[in-house]
XYZ file of C-alpha atoms in Angstrom:
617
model
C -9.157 19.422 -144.871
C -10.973 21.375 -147.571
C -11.363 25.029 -147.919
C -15.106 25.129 -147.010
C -13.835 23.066 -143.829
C -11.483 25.561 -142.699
C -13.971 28.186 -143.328
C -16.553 26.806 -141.212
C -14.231 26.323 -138.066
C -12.980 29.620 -138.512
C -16.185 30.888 -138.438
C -17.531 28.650 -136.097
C -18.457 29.949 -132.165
C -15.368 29.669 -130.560
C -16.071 27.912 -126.939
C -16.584 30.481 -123.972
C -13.009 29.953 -122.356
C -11.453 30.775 -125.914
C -13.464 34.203 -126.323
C -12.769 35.131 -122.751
C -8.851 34.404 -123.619
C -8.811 36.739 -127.157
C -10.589 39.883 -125.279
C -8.633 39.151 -121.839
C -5.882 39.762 -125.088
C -6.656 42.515 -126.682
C -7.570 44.449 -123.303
C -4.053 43.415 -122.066
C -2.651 44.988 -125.636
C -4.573 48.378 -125.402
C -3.844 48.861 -121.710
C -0.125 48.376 -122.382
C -0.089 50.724 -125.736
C -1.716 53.345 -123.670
C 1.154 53.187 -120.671
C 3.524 53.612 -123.300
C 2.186 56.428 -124.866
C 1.796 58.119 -121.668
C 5.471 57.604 -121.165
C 6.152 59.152 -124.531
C 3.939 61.648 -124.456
C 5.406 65.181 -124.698
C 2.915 67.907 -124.141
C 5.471 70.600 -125.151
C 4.838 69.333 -128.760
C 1.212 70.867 -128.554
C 0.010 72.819 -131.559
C -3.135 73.656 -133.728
C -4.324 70.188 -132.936
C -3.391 70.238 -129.278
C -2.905 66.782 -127.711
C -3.669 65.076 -130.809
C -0.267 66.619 -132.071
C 1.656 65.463 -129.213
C 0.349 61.564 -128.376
C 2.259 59.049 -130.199
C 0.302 56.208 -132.741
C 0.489 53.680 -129.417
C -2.444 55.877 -128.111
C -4.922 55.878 -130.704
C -4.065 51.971 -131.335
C -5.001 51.369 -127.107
C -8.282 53.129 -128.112
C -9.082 51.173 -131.513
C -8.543 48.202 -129.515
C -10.750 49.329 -126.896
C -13.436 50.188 -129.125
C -13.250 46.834 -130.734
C -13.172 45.331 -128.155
C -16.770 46.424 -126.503
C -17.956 46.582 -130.277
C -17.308 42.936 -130.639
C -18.521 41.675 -127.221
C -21.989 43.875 -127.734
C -22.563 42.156 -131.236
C -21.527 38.855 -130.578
C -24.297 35.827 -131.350
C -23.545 35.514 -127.464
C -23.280 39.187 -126.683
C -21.129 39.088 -123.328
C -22.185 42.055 -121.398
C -19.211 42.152 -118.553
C -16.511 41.776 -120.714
C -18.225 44.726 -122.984
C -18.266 46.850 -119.297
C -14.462 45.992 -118.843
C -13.821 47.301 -122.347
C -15.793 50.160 -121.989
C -14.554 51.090 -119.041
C -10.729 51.039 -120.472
C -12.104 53.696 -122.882
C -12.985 55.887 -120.699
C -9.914 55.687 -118.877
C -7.610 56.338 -121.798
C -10.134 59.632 -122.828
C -10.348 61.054 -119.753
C -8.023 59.352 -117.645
C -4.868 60.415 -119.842
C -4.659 64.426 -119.371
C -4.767 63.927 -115.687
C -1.710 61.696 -115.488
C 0.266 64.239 -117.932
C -0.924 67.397 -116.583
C 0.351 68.773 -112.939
C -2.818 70.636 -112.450
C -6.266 69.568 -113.349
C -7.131 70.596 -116.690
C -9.571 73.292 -117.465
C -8.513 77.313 -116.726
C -12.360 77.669 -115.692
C -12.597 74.778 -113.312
C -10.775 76.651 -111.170
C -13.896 79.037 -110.435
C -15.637 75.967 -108.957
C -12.884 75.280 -106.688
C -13.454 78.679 -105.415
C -17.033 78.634 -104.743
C -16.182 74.973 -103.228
C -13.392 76.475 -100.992
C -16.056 79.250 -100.146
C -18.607 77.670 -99.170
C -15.821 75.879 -96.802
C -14.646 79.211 -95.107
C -18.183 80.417 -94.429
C -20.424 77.492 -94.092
C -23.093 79.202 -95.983
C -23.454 81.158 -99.933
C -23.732 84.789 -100.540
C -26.495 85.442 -103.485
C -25.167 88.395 -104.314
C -21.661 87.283 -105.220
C -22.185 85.425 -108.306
C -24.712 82.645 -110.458
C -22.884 79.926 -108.563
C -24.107 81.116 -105.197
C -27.176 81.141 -106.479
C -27.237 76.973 -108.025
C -24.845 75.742 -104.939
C -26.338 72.234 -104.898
C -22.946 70.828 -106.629
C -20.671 72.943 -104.768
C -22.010 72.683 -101.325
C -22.126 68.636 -101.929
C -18.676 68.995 -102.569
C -17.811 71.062 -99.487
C -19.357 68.442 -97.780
C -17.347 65.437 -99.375
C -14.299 67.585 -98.173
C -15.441 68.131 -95.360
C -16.169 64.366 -94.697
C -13.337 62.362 -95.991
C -10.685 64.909 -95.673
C -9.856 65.233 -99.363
C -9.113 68.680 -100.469
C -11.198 69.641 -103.958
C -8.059 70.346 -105.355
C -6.798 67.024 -105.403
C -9.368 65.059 -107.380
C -10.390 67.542 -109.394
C -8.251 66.030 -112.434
C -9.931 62.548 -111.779
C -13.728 63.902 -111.981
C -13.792 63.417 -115.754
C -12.940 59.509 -115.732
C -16.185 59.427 -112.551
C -18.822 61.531 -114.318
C -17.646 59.633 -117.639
C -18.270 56.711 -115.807
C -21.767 57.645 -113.803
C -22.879 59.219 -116.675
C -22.581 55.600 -118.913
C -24.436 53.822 -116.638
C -27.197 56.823 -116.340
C -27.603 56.090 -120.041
C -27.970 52.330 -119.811
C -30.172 52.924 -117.148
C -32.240 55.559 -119.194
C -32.192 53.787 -122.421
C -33.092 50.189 -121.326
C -36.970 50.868 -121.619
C -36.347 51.558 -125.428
C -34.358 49.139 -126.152
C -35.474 45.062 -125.729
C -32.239 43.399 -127.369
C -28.835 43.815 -125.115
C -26.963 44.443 -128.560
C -28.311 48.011 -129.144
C -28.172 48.907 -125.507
C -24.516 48.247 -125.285
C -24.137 50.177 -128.704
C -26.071 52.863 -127.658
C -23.691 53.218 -123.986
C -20.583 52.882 -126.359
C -21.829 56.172 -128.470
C -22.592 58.000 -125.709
C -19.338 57.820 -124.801
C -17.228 57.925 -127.886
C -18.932 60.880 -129.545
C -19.054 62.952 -126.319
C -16.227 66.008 -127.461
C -18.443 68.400 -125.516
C -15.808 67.964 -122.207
C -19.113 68.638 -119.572
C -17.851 66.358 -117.639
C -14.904 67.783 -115.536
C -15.663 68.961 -111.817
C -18.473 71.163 -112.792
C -22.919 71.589 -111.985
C -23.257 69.869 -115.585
C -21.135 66.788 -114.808
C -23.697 65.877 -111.776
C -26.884 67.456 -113.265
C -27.055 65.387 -116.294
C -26.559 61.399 -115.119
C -29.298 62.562 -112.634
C -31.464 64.105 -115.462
C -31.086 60.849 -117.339
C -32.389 58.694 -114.085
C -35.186 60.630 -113.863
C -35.955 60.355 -117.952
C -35.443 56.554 -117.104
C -38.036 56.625 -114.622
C -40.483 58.106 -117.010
C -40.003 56.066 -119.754
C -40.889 53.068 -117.549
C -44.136 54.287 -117.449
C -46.955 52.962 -119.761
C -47.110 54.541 -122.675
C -50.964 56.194 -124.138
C -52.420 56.132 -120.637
C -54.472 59.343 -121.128
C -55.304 58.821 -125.009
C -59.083 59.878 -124.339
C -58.094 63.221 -123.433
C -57.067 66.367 -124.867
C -53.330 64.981 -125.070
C -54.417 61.996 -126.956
C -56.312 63.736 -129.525
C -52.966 65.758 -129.850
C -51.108 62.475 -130.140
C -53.657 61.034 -132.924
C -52.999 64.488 -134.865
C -49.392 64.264 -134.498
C -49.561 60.568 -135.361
C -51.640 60.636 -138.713
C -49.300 63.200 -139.783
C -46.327 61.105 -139.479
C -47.830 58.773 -141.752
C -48.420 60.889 -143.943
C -44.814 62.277 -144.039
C -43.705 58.960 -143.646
C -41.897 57.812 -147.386
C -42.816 54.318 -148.453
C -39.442 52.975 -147.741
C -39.502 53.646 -143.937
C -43.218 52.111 -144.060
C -43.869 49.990 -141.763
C -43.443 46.115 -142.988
C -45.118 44.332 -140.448
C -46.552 45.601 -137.004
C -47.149 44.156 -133.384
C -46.627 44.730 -130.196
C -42.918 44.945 -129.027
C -42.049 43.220 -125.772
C -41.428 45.061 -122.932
C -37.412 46.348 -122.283
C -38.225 46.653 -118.911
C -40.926 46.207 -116.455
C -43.102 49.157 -115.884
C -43.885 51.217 -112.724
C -45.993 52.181 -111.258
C -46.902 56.151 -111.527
C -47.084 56.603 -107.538
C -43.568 54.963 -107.506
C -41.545 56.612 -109.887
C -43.013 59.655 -108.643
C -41.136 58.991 -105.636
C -38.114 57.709 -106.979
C -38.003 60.612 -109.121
C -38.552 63.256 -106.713
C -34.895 63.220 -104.967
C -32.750 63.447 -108.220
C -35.338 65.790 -109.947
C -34.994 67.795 -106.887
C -31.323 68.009 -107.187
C -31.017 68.949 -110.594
C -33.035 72.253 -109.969
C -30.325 73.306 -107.005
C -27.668 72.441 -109.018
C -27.743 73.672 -112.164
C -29.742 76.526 -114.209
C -30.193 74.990 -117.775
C -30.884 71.095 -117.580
C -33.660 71.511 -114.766
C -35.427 73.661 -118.111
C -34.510 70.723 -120.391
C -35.955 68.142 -118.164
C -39.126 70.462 -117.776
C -39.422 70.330 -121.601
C -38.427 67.080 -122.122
C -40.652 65.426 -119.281
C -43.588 67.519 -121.436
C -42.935 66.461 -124.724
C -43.150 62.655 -122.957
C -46.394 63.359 -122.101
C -47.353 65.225 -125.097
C -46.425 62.605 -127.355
C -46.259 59.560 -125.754
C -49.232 59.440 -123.752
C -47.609 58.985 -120.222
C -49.468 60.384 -117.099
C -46.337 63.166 -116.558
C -48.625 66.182 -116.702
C -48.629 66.367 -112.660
C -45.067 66.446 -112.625
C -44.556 69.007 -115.210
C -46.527 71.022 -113.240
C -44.595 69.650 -110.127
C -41.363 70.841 -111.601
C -42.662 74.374 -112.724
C -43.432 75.438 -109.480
C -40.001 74.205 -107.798
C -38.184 76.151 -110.971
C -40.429 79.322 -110.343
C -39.389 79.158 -106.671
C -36.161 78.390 -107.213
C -35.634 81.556 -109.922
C -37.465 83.364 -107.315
C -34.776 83.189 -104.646
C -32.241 84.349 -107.338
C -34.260 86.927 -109.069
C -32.322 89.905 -107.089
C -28.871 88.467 -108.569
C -30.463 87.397 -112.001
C -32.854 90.837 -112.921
C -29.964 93.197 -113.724
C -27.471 90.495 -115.145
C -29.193 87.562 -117.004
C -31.938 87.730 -119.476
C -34.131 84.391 -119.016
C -35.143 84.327 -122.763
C -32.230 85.313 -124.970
C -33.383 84.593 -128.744
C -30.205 83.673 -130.001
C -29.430 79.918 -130.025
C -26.234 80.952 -132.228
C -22.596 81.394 -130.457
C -21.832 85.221 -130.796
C -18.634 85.783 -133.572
C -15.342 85.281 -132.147
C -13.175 88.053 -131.873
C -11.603 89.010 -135.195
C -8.012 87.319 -135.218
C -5.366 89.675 -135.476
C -2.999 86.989 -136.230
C -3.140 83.576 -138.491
C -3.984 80.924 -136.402
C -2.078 78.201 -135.215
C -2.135 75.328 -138.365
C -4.992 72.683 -138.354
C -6.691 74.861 -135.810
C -9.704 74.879 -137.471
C -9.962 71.321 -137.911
C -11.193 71.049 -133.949
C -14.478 72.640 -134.813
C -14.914 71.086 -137.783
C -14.312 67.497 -136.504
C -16.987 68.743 -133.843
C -19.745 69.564 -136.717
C -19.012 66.333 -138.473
C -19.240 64.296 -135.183
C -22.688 65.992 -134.652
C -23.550 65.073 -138.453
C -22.212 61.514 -138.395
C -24.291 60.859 -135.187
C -27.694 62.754 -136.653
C -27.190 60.383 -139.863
C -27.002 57.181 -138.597
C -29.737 58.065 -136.058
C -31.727 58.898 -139.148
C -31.385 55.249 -140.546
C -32.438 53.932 -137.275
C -35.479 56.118 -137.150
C -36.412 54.544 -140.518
C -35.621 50.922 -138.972
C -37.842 51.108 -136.235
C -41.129 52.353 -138.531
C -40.346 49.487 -140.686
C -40.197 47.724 -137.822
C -43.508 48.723 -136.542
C -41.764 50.115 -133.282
C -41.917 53.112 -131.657
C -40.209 56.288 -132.488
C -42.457 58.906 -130.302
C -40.092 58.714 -127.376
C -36.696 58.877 -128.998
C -37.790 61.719 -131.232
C -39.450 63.669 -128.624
C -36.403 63.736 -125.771
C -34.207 64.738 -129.124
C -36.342 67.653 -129.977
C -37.194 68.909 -126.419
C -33.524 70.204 -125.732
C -33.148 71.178 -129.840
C -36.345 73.591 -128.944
C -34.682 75.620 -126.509
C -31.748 76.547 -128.712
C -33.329 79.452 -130.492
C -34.825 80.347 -126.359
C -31.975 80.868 -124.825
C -27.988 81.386 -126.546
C -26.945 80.154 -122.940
C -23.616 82.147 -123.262
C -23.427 80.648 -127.058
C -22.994 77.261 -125.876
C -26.925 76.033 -126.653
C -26.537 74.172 -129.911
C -23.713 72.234 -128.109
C -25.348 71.883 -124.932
C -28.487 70.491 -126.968
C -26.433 68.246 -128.880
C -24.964 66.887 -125.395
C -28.838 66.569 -123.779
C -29.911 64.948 -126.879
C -26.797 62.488 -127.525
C -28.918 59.705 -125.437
C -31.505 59.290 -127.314
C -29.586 60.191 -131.179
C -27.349 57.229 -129.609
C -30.329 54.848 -128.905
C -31.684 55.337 -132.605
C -28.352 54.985 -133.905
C -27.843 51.600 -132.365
C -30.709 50.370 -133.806
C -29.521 51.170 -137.336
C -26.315 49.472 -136.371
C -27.384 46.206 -135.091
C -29.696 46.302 -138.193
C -26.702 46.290 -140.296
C -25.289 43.353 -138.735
C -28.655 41.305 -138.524
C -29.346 41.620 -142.290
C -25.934 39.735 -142.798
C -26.397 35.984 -144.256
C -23.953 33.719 -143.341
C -21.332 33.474 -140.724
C -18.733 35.443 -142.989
C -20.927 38.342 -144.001
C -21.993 38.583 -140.185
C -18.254 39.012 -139.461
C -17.885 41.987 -142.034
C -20.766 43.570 -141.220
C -19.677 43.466 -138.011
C -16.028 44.889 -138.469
C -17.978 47.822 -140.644
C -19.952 48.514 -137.587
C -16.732 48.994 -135.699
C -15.077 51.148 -138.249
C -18.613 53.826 -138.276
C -17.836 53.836 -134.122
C -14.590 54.445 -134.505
C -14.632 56.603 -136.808
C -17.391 58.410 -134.802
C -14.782 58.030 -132.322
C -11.715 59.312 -134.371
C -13.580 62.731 -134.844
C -14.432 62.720 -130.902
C -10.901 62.744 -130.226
C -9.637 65.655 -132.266
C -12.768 67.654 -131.339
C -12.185 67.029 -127.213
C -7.974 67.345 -127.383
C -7.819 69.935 -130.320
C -8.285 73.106 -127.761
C -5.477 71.462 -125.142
C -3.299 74.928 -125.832
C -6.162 76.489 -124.188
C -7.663 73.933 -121.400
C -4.154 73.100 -120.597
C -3.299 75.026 -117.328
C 0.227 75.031 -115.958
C 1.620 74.869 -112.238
C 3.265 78.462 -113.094
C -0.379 80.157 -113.204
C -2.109 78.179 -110.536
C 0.848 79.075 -108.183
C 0.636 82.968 -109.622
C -3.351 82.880 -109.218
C -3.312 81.659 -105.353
C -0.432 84.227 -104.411
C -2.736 87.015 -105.742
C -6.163 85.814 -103.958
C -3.788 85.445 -100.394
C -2.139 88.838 -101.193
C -4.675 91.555 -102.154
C -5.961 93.867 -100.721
C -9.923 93.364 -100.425
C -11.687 94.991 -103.914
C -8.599 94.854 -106.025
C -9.586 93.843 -109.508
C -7.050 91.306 -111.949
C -7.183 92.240 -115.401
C -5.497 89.980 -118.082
C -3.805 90.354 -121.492
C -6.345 87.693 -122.978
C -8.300 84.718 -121.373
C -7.146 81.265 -119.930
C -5.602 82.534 -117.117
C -7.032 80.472 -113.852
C -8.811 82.927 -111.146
C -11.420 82.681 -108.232
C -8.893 79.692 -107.100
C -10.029 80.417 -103.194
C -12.861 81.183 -101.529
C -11.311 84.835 -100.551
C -12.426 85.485 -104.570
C -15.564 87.086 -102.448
C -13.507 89.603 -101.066
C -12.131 90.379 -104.464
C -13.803 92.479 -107.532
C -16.176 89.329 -109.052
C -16.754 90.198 -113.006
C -19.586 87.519 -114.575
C -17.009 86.655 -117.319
C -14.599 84.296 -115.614
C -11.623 86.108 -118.153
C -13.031 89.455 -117.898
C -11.319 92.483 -118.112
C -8.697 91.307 -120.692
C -7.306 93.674 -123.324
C -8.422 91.057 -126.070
C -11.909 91.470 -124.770
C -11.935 95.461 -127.012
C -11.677 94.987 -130.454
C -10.590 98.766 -130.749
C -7.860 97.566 -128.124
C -6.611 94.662 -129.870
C -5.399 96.168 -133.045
C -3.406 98.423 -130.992
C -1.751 95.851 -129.255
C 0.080 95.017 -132.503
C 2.182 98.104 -132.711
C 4.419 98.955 -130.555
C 4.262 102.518 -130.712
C 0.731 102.295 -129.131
C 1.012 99.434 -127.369
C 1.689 100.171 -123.571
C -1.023 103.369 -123.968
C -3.850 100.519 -124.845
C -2.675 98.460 -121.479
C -2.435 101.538 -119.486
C -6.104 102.607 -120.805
C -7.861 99.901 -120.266
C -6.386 99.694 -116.461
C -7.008 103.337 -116.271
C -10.892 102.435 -117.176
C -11.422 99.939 -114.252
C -12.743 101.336 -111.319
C -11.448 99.695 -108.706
C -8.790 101.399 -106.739
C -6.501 98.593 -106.488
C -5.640 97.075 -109.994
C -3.327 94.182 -111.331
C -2.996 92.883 -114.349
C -1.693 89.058 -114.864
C 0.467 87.984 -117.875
C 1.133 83.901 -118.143
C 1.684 81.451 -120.171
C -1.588 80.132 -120.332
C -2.676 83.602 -122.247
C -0.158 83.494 -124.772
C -1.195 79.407 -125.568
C -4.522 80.522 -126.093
C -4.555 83.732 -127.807
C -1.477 81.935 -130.796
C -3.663 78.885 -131.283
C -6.626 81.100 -132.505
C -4.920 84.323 -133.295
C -6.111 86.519 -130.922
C -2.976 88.038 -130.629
C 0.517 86.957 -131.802
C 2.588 85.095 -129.417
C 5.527 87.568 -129.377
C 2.973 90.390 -128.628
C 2.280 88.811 -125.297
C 5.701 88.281 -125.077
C 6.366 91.900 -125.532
C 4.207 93.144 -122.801
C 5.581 92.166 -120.056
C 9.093 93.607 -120.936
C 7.691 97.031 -121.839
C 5.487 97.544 -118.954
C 8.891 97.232 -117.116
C 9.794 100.280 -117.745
C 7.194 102.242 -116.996
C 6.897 104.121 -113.685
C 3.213 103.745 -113.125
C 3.361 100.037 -113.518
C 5.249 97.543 -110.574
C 6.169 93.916 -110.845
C 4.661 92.182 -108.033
C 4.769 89.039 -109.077
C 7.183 87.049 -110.816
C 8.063 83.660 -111.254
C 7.785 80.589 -113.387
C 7.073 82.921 -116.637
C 4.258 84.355 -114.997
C 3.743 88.176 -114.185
C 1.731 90.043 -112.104
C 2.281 93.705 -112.523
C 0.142 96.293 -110.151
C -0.866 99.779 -111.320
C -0.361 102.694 -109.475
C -1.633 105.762 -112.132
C 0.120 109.098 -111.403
C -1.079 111.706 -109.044
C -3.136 114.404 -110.744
């Protein structure tokens, strides 16, 4: 047989049986690497690069094969859609499915907060407005009272598993959202794939966000199976013609369009009365559960209409009156607390270190950034596909900008440019996808297909790669031991009503029950904590002054009743970015022992609960 023989059956489509056979393979292969890396996983061995430090090469290999896996069933000549599901699905088990099978306690020091509002809602079969934001948005937390309440499963005990289900809801919100943009199956199942593998934002744990966004994404699904242009003769379509002669005039002559015609429909259209309705029930939802995505949806459900034509102008107005209602009811709790417009889109500047950080800490954030850039890139390329292409950029472009717009609007805590990146990773995914598949259909031949397609795989995976460090770089902080959830609950069941827990520097978990009502209720879910004064901190460091800054800042609080916890949660959090040196947290404890005014209630597991008692005047 010759060499050009060879080649060709090589190359050749191998019969349906045979590619069922290689991926029923290589799922078998990353399934088993995975199991063994769990069972050689030692989380003690976390450092400046968290988890990443402490899973063994058998992980990352279960998730290669994963991702080439779905890559190679999306871009096959046949592309095979359930076996792409099946390997999909295997990814997000071994992202989100690994920390709970490692971890005693669900990860996350501040989804413990939610299990308190949760367990509140339980005890009183009602919320309080005045107690906290979450009172006031209780959509996700009374639906979760009620799923309690229902099957009989305590919050507590799936809690850990919620990441693998919103992972897993959210996906198929995407596909569902993305279909209308998207005629070929091969970008589709891309564009699910990058939603999922460049997702480091972590949203997606037992929290308002998890639930608000898949249902976001319906709704955005809905609207994009409206026509497009249906109001052109009016003032939004001589907007639209404005907006559209510039873009050809910005447009370079490379990303000119080469040929033009009308693309066939990704999926049928509604009608307006009907997705009206359909939309209603999760639109509905997402303004009871959470505060910032029913805002995004607002915005992005206007820039629709604004650019695209559709007949959404009723329902923007539809939704500004239910979000002016709903702010309504919580204006008493919201006027002296949170400003609505906060022009800052930029996260505020983390507390000076006082101590080097842990080594390769920084390389978390950074790996974030260049996920963010990698995605923005390639979605770039696709943007210049589709107007040489002729097709349709309007929509893609406009539910990427409508999130980007409220960054400099609102600093959302200092979380907005990630939150935006998170609202807009959708649609950056869908224009990616295109670029992708572009890649692979300029190939000629059967062997330069193949290589094009392994390059494909290599851009998600290396989209992926950065994912990874970026999610499991901060596990010394989201890590929460059995030693400070046990510590937490004994102080909610012990003290007195009003007493206030102050900390030595976040992480530690709190609000674990609903009795948190009965407690002091600070906005910061860390808050007091020595680390929070940088006057405070410095003084920390010596020792001389040390046990004068702790007393002074429990001195400060005006509570009557005042703790203060010291765990090992604190210390993990405040060495990996060098809050405060590890053996100063260490050194608390032990000198706070000896001082009269200060009483060890609490102690067990490495965790410390001391009570102060200042002196009688």
């Amino acid at each position: 047989m010759t060499t050009t023989a060879i080649r060709t059956r090589l190359l050749a489509p191998r019969a349906p049986w045979a590619r069922l056979l290689a991926h029923a393979l290589v799922l078998a292969a990353a399934i088993g690497l995975w199991l063994v890396a769990l069972g050689s996983t030692d989380i003690d061995a976390m450092r400046g690069l968290g988890l990443i430090d402490a899973l063994p090469p058998a992980y990352f290999a279960a998730v290669l094969l994963a991702l080439g896996g779905a890559v190679a069933a999306a871009l096959a000549r046949r592309p095979m859609p359930r076996i792409f599901v099946v390997h999909l699905g295997a990814l997000i088990v071994f992202l989100h499915g690994t920390t709970p099978l490692l971890y005693e306690e669900p990860r996350y020091p501040w989804v413990y907060k939610h299990l308190g509002v949760i367990d509140y809602i339980q005890m009183h079969g009602a919320v309080d407005r005045s107690i906290d934001i979450y009172n006031n948005w209780p959509g996700f937390f009374a639906a979760n009272s009620l799923l309690s309440d229902v099957t009989g499963l305590s919050p507590e005990s799936y809690a850990a598993w919620a990441q693998i289900f919103f992972a897993g809801v959210t996906a198929l919100a995407a596909a569902f959202a993305i279909r209308p943009l998207l005629s070929d199956p091969r970008p589709r199942m891309l564009a699910v794939l990058l939603v999922v593998a460049g997702d480091w934002v972590g949203q997606n744990y037992l929290s308002p966000q998890a639930l608000a966004l898949p249902l976001m994404l319906v709704v955005l699904g809905l609207w994009l199976r409206l026509p497009a242009g249906a109001d052109a003769d009016g003032r939004t379509g001589r907007v639209r013609a404005r907006i559209g002669r510039g873009t050809r005039r910005l447009t370079p002559p490379f990303a000119r369009p080469r040929h033009a015609g009308p693309a066939a429909p990704a999926a049928p259209p509604l009608d307006l009365r009907l997705a009206f309705a359909l939309a209603a029930l999760p639109a509905l939802a997402v303004v009871l559960i959470h505060q910032l995505t029913p805002i995004v949806l607002l915005m992005s459900t206007a820039m629709l209409a604004l650019c695209t034509g559709r007949r959404l102008w009723r329902a923007v107005g539809v939704l500004v009156v239910a979000e002016i209602i709903w702010i309504g009811l919580a204006w008493p709790y919201l006027t002296d607390r949170i400003s609505l417009l906060h022009f800052s889109g930029v996260p505020s500047p983390a507390p000076e270190a006082t101590a080097p950080p842990l080594p390769n800490a920084d390389l978390t954030a950074l790996s974030s950034r260049l996920t963010v850039l990698v995605v923005i890139l390639v979605a770039l390329a696709g943007v210049v596909r589709r107007l040489r292409g002729g097709r349709d950029v309007a929509a893609p472009l406009a539910l990427v900008a409508a999130p980007i717009l409220l960054v400099p609007l609102q600093s959302y805590g200092g979380e907005a440019g990630i939150r935006a990146y998170l609202f807009a990773l959708p649609w950056l995914a869908v224009l990616a996808s295109d670029a992708l598949v572009g890649v692979v259909d300029r190939a000629k031949g059967p062997s330069r297909r193949a290589v094009r397609t392994v390059a494909v795989g290599a851009a998600v995976a290396a989209v992926c790669g950065l994912t990874l460090v970026a999610y499991f770089g901060h596990e010394l902080e989201n890590y929460v031991g059995p030693e400070d959830v046990h510590a937490s609950t004994w102080f909610e069941d012990t003290a007195p009503d009003g007493a206030v827990l102050a900390f030595v520097a976040p992480g530690f978990p709190n609000r674990i029950s609903g009795r948190y009502a009965d407690l002091a209720v600070s906005q910061s879910a860390f808050s007091p904590a020595l680390s929070d004064d940088p006057y405070t901190r410095p003084l920390l460091l010596d020792q001389a002054t040390r046990v004068e800054a702790v007393r002074g800042l429990m001195q400060a609080l005006p509570e009557k009743d005042r703790y203060l916890a010291i765990g090992p949660s604190q210390e993990r959090g405040a060495e990996l970015y060098g809050i405060l040196p590890a053996q100063v947290v260490e050194a608390i404890p032990r000198e706070l022992e000896a001082q009269p005014d200060f009483t060890v209630v609490y102690d067990e597991g490495g965790t410390i609960i001391f009570r102060y008692d200042p002196p009688a005047s």
